[in-house]
Short mmCIF file of C-alpha atoms in Angstrom, two decimals:
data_model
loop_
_atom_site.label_atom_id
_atom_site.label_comp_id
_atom_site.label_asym_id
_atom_site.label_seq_id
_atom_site.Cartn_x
_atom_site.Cartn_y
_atom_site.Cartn_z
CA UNK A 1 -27.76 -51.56 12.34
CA UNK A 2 -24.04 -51.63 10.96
CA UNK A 3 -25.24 -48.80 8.29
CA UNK A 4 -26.14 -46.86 11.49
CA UNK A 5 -23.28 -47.41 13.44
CA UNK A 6 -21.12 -46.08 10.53
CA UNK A 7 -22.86 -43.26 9.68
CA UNK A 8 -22.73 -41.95 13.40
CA UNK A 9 -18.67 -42.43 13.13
CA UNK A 10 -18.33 -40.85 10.37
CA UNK A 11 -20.32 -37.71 11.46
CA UNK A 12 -18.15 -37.56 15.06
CA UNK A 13 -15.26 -38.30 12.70
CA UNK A 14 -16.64 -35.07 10.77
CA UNK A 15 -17.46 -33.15 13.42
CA UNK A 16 -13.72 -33.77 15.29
CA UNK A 17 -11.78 -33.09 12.06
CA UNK A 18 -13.28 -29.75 11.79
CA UNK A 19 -12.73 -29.19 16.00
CA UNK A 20 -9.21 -29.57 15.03
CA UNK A 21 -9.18 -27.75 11.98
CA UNK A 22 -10.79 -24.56 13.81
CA UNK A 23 -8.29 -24.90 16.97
CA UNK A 24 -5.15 -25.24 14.41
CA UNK A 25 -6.60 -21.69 12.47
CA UNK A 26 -6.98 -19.99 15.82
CA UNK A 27 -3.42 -21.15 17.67
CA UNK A 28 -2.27 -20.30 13.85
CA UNK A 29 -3.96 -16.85 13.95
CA UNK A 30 -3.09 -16.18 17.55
CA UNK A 31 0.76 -16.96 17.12
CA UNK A 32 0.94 -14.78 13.76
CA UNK A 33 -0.67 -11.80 15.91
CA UNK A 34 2.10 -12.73 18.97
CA UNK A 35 4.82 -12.32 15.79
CA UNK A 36 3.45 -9.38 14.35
CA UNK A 37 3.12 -7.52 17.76
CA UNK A 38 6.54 -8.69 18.63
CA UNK A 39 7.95 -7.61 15.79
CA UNK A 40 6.44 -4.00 16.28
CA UNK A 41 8.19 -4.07 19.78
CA UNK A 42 11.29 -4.74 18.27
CA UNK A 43 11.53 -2.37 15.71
CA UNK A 44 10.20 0.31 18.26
CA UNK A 45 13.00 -1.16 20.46
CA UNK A 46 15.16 -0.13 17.57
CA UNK A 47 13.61 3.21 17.39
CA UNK A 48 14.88 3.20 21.07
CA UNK A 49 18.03 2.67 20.60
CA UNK A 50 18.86 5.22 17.94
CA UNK A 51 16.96 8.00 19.84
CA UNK A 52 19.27 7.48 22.74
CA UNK A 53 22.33 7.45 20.47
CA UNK A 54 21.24 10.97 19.30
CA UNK A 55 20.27 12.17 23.09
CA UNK A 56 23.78 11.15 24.41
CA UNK A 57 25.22 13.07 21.78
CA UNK A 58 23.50 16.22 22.62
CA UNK A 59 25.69 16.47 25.87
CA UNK A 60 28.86 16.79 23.62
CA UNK A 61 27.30 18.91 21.10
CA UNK A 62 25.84 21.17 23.54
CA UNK A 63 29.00 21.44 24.88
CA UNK A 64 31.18 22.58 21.69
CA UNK A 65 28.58 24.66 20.51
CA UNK A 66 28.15 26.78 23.90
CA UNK A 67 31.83 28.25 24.00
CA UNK A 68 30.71 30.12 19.94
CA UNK A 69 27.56 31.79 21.22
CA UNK A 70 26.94 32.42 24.78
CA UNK A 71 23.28 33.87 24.79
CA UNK A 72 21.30 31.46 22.56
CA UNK A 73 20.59 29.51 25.78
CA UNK A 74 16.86 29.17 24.43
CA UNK A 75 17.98 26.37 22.28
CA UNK A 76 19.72 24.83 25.02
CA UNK A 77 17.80 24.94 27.34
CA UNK A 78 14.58 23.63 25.51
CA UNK A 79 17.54 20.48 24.03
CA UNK A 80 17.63 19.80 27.78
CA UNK A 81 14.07 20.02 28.23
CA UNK A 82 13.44 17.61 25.63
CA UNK A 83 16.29 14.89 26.53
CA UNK A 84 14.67 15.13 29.99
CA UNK A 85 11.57 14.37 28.81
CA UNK A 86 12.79 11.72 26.47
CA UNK A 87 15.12 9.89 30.05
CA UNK A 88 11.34 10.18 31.78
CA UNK A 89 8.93 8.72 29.00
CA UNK A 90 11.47 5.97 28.07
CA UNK A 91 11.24 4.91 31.64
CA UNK A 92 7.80 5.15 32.08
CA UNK A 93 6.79 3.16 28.84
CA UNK A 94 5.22 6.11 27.25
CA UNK A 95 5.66 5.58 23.80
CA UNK A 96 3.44 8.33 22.73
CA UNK A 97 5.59 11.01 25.10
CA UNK A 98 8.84 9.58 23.81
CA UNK A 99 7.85 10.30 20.21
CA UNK A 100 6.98 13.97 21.35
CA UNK A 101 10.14 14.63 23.01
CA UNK A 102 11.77 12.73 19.92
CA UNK A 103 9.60 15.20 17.81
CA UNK A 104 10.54 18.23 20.04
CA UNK A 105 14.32 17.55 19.80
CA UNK A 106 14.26 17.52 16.31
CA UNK A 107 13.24 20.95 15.53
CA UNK A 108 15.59 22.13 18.58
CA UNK A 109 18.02 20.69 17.07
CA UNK A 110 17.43 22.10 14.07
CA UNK A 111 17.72 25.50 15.29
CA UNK A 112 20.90 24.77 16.98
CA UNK A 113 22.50 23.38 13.79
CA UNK A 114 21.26 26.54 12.11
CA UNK A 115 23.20 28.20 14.71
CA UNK A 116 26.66 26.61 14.23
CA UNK A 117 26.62 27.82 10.42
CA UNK A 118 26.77 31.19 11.45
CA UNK A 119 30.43 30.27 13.13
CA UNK A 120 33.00 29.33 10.48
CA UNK A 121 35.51 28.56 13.22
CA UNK A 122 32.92 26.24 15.30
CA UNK A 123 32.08 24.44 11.86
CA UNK A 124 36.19 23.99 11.29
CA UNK A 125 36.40 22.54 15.24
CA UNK A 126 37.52 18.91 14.65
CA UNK A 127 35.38 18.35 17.75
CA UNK A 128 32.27 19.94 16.37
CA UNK A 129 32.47 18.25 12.92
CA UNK A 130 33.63 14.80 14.37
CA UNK A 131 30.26 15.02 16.41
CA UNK A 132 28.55 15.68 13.13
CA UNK A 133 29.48 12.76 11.57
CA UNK A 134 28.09 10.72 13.96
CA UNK A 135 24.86 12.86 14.79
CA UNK A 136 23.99 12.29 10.99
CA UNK A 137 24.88 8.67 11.15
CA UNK A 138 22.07 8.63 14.07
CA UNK A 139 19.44 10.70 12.34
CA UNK A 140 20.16 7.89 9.54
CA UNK A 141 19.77 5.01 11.14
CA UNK A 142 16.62 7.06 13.19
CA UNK A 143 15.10 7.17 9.63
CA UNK A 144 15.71 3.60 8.87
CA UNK A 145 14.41 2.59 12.21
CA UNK A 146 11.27 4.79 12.06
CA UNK A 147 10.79 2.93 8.53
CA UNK A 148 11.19 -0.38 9.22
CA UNK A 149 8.66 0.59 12.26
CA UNK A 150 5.93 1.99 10.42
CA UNK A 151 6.53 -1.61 8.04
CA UNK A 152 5.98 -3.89 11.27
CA UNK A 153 2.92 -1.76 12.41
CA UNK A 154 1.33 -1.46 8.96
CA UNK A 155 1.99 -5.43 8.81
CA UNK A 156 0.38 -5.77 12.27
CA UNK A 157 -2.40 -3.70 12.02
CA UNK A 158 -3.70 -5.40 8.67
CA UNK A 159 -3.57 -8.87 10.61
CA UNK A 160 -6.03 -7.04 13.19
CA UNK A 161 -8.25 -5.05 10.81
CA UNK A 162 -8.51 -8.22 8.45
CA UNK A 163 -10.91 -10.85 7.73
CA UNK A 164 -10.61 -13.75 9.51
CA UNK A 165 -7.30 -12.49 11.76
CA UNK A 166 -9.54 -9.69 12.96
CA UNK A 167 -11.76 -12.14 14.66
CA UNK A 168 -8.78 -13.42 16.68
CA UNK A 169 -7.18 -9.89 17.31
CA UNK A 170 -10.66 -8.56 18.62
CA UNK A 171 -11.29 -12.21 21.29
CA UNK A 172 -7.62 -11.78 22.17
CA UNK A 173 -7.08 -7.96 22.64
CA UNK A 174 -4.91 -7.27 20.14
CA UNK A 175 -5.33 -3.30 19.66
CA UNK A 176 -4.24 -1.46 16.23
CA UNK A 177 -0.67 0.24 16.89
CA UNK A 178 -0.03 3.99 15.89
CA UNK A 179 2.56 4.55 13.25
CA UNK A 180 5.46 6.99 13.13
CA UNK A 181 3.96 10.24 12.03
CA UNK A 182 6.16 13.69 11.17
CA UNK A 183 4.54 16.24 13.00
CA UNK A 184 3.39 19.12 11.46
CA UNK A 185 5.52 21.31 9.67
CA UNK A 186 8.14 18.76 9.79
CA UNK A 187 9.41 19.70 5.88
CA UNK A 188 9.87 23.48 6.61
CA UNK A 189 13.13 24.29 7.91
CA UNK A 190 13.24 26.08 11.49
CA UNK A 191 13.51 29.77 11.57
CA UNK A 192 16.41 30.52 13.64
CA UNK A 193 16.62 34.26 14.82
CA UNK A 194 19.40 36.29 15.68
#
C-alpha cells in the first residue's frame, strides 16, 4: 500500500512540475512578444520623431526658397500637401498613411532641392545652407531610425512566425508588423522641369 501511495505522489509530483514548466514557457514567451512589440513601438516612435524634425523644417525652407523662384508653387504646394497629411495620420495613428506622406515628402523634396541648385545666390544664403545642415542631419538620423526599425520588426516578426513563440503570438494576437519599405523608384533621382 506504501508502494502505491508513492507512486501516485510522484506522478502528481510529475504532472505539477511540468504545469509549472509549461506556465513559466508561456509567461516567458508572452513577455518576450510584449518586448519585441514594444520595442517596434519605440523605434517607430523614433521614426516619429525624426519625421517631424524634417516637417518643421519645411516651413523655413519653404520660406527661403520661395523669394528665388516665384512660380514653382507645384512643389510647394504638394510639400504642404504632404506635411498636412503627415500632422493628420500622426494624429490618427495611421502608421501606414504617415509612411506615405513620409514617402510623398521625400520625392517633393527632392524636386525642391533640385530647384535651389539652379540659384547660386539661394545656395550662398547663410539661411538656406544653415537649414541644409540640419535637413541632412534629419534625413540621417531618418535613415538610422528607419534601420534600427526594420531591426525591431524583423526581430519581432521571427518571434511570431517561429516555432514554439508562434504558438503564443497566434493565442495572444500578436500580428506580424510591416517593415520600412522605399517605394518604388526610390533610387532614381526626381526629374525636376523648368
Amino acid at each position: 500500500m506504501k508502494t502505491e501511495f508513492s507512486t501516485t505522489k510522484k506522478v502528481w509530483i510529475g504532472i505539477g512540475i511540468v504545469a509549472i514548466l509549461l506556465i513559466l514557457w508561456l509567461v516567458s514567451g508572452y513577455n518576450g512578444l510584449v518586448k519585441a512589440s514594444l520595442g517596434v513601438d519605440n523605434a517607430w516612435a523614433d521614426i516619429e520623431a525624426q519625421y517631424q524634425r524634417r516637417f518643421d523644417l519645411i516651413p523655413k525652407l519653404l520660406e527661403t526658397v520661395k523669394g528665388y523662384k516665384a512660380y514653382e508653387e507645384k512643389v510647394f504646394v504638394e510639400i504642404t500637401q504632404m506635411r498636412s497629411q503627415w500632422q493628420s495620420a500622426k494624429q490618427s495613428g495611421d502608421v501606414d498613411s504617415q509612411l506615405a506622406s513620409a514617402r510623398g515628402l521625400d520625392g517633393a523634396l527632392g524636386k525642391l532641392l533640385a530647384i535651389a541648385e539652379n540659384y547660386p545666390d539661394l545656395k550662398a544664403s547663410e539661411s538656406f545652407k544653415t537649414l541644409m545642415i540640419a535637413l541632412e542631419g534629419t534625413e540621417n538620423r531618418i535613415a538610422t531610425s528607419r534601420t534600427d526599425y526594420n531591426g525591431a520588426v524583423k526581430e519581432f516578426n521571427i518571434r511570431t512566425r517561429t516555432f514554439p513563440s508562434n504558438l503564443i503570438a497566434s493565442w495572444f494576437g500578436f500580428k506580424q508588423r510591416k517593415s520600412f519599405e522605399a517605394v518604388p523608384g526610390a533610387s532614381t533621382a526626381p526629374e525636376v522641369k523648368f
